[in-house]
Short mmCIF file of C-alpha atoms in Angstrom, two decimals:
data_model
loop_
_atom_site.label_atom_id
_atom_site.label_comp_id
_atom_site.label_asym_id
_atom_site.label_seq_id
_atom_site.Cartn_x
_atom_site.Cartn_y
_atom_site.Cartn_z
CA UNK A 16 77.50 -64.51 115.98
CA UNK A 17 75.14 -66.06 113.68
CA UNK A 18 72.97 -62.40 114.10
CA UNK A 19 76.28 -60.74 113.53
CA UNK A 20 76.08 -62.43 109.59
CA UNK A 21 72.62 -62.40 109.26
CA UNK A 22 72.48 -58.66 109.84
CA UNK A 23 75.50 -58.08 107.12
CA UNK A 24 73.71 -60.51 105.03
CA UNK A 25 70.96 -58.23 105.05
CA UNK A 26 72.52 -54.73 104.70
CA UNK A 27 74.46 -56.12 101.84
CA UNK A 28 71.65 -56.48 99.74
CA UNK A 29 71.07 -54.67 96.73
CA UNK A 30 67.26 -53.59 98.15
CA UNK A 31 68.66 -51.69 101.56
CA UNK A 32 71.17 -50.07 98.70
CA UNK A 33 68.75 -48.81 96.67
CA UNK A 34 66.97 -47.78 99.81
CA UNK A 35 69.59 -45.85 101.27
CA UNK A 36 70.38 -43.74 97.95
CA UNK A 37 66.70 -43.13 97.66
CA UNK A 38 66.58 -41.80 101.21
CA UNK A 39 69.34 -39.81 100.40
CA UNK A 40 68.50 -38.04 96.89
CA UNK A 41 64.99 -37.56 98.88
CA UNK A 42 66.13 -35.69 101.08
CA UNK A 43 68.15 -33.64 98.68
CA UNK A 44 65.33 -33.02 96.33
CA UNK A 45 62.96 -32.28 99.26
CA UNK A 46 65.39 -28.88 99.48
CA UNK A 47 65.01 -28.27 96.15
CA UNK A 48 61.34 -28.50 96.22
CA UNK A 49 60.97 -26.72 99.62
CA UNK A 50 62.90 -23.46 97.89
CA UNK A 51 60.37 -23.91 94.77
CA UNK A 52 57.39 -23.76 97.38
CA UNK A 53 58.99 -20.94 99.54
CA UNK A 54 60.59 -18.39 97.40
CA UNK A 55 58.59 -18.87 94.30
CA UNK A 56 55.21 -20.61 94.89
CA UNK A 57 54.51 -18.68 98.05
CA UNK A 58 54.85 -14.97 96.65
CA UNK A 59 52.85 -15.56 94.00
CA UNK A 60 50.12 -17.12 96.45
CA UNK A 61 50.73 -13.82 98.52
CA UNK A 62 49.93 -11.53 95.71
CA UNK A 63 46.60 -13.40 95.31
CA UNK A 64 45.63 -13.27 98.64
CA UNK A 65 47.07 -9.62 99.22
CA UNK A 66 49.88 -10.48 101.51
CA UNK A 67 47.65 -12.44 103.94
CA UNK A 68 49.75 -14.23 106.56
CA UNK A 69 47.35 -17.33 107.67
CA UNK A 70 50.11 -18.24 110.18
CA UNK A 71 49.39 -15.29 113.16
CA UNK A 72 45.46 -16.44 113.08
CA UNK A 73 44.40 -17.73 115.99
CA UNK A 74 41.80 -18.12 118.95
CA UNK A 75 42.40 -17.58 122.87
CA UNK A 76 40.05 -19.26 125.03
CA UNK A 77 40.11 -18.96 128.50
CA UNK A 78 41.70 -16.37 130.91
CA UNK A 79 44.77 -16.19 133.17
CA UNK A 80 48.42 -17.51 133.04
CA UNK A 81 47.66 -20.19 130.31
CA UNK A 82 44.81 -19.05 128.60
CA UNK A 83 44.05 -22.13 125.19
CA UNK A 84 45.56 -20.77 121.92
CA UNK A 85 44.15 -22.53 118.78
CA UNK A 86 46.49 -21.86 115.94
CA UNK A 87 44.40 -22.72 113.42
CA UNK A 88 46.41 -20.37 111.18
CA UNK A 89 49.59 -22.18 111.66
CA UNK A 90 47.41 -25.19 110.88
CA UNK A 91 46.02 -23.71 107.65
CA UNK A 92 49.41 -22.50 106.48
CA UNK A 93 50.50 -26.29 106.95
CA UNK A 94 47.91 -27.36 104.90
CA UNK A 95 48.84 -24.61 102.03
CA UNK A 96 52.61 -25.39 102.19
CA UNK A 97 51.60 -28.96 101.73
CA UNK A 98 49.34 -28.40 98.71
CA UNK A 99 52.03 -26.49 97.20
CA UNK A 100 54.81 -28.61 97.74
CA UNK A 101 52.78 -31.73 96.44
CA UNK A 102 51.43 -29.41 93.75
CA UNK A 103 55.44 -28.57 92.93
CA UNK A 104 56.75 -32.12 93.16
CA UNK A 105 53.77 -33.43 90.56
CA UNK A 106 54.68 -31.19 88.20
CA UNK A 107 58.35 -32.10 89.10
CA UNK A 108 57.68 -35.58 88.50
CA UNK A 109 56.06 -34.85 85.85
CA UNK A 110 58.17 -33.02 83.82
CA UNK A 111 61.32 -35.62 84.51
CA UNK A 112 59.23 -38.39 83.60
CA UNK A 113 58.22 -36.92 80.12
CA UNK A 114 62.02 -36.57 79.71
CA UNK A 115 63.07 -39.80 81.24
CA UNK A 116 60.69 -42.29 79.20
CA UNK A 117 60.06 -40.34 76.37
CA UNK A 118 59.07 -43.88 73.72
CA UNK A 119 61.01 -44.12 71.37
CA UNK A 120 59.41 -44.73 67.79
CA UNK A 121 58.90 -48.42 67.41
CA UNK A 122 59.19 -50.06 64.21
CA UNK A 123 56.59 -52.03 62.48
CA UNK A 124 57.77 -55.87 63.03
CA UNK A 125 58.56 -57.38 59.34
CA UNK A 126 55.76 -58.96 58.43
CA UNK A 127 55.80 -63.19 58.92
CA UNK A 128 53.58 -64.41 56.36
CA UNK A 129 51.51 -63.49 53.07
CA UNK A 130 48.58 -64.31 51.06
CA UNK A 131 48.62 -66.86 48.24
CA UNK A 132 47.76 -65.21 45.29
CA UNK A 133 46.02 -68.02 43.77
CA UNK A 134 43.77 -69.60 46.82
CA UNK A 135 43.91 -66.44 49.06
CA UNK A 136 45.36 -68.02 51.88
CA UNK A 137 47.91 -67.20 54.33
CA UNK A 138 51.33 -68.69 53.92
CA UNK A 139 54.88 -68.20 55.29
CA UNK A 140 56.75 -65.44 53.93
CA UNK A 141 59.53 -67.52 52.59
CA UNK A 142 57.15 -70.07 50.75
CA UNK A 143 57.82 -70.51 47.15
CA UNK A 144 54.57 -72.85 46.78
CA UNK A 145 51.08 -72.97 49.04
CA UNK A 146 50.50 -75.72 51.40
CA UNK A 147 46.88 -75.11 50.71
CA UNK A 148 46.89 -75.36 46.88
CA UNK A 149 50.37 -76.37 45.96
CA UNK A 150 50.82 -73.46 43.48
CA UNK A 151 54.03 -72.59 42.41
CA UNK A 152 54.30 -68.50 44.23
CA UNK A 153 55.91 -66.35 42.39
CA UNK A 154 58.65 -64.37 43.58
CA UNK A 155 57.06 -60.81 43.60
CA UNK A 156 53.89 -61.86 45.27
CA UNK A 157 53.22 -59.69 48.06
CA UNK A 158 51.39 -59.78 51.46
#
């Protein structure tokens, strides 16, 4: 019993939550980006390469029934897919990021103190005489 609560104690938790809905929209997006790769970044790659399929390349070593096949080209086309798709989701990432915490123009703080017109020295904004030389500051004194 005491597993029982310890294991609903743990699935409750906000951190297997925000696991769970991660796993989820990743696995959603991972469609989205697997269609960007496939139908758009693919063709393009094809008309560079002039239609080359990488996949059908391969070696046969050996003779009889069950001769060794090396499919490097499967292996190669692997390795393309996955430099497009990571290529796809930076840009992805990218782009929603830029949107997503775009800063927003910050304000210069109000300024805390100012200089004593008399003795040069910095003072509290709201000081109508300087510790420093005990003049009187008049009201229009600026920083």
């Amino acid at each position: 019993m005491k597993i029982i609560k310890e294991f609903k104690a743990f699935i409750s938790r906000g951190n297997v939550m925000d696991m769970a809905v991660g796993v989820i929209i990743g696995s959603a997006f991972t469609s989205i980006v697997n269609s960007l790769v496939k139908d758009i970044l693919n063709p393009l790659l094809g008309l560079l390469t002039g239609g080359m399929d990488f996949s059908s390349l391969s070696v046969t070593i050996g003779n009889g029934k069950n001769p060794a096949v090396f499919a490097y080209g499967a292996f190669i086309s692997a390795v393309i897919n996955f430099l497009l798709v990571a290529l796809a989701l930076f840009f992805i990432v990218k782009a929603i990021n830029r949107l997503h915490f775009r800063k927003k123009e910050e304000k210069p703080a109000a300024p805390k103190t100012k200089v004593c017109p008399f003795c040069k020295s910095e003072i509290d904004i709201e000081a109508s005489r300087c510790p420093h030389c005990t003049s009187e500051i008049p009201e229009k004194a600026a920083e």
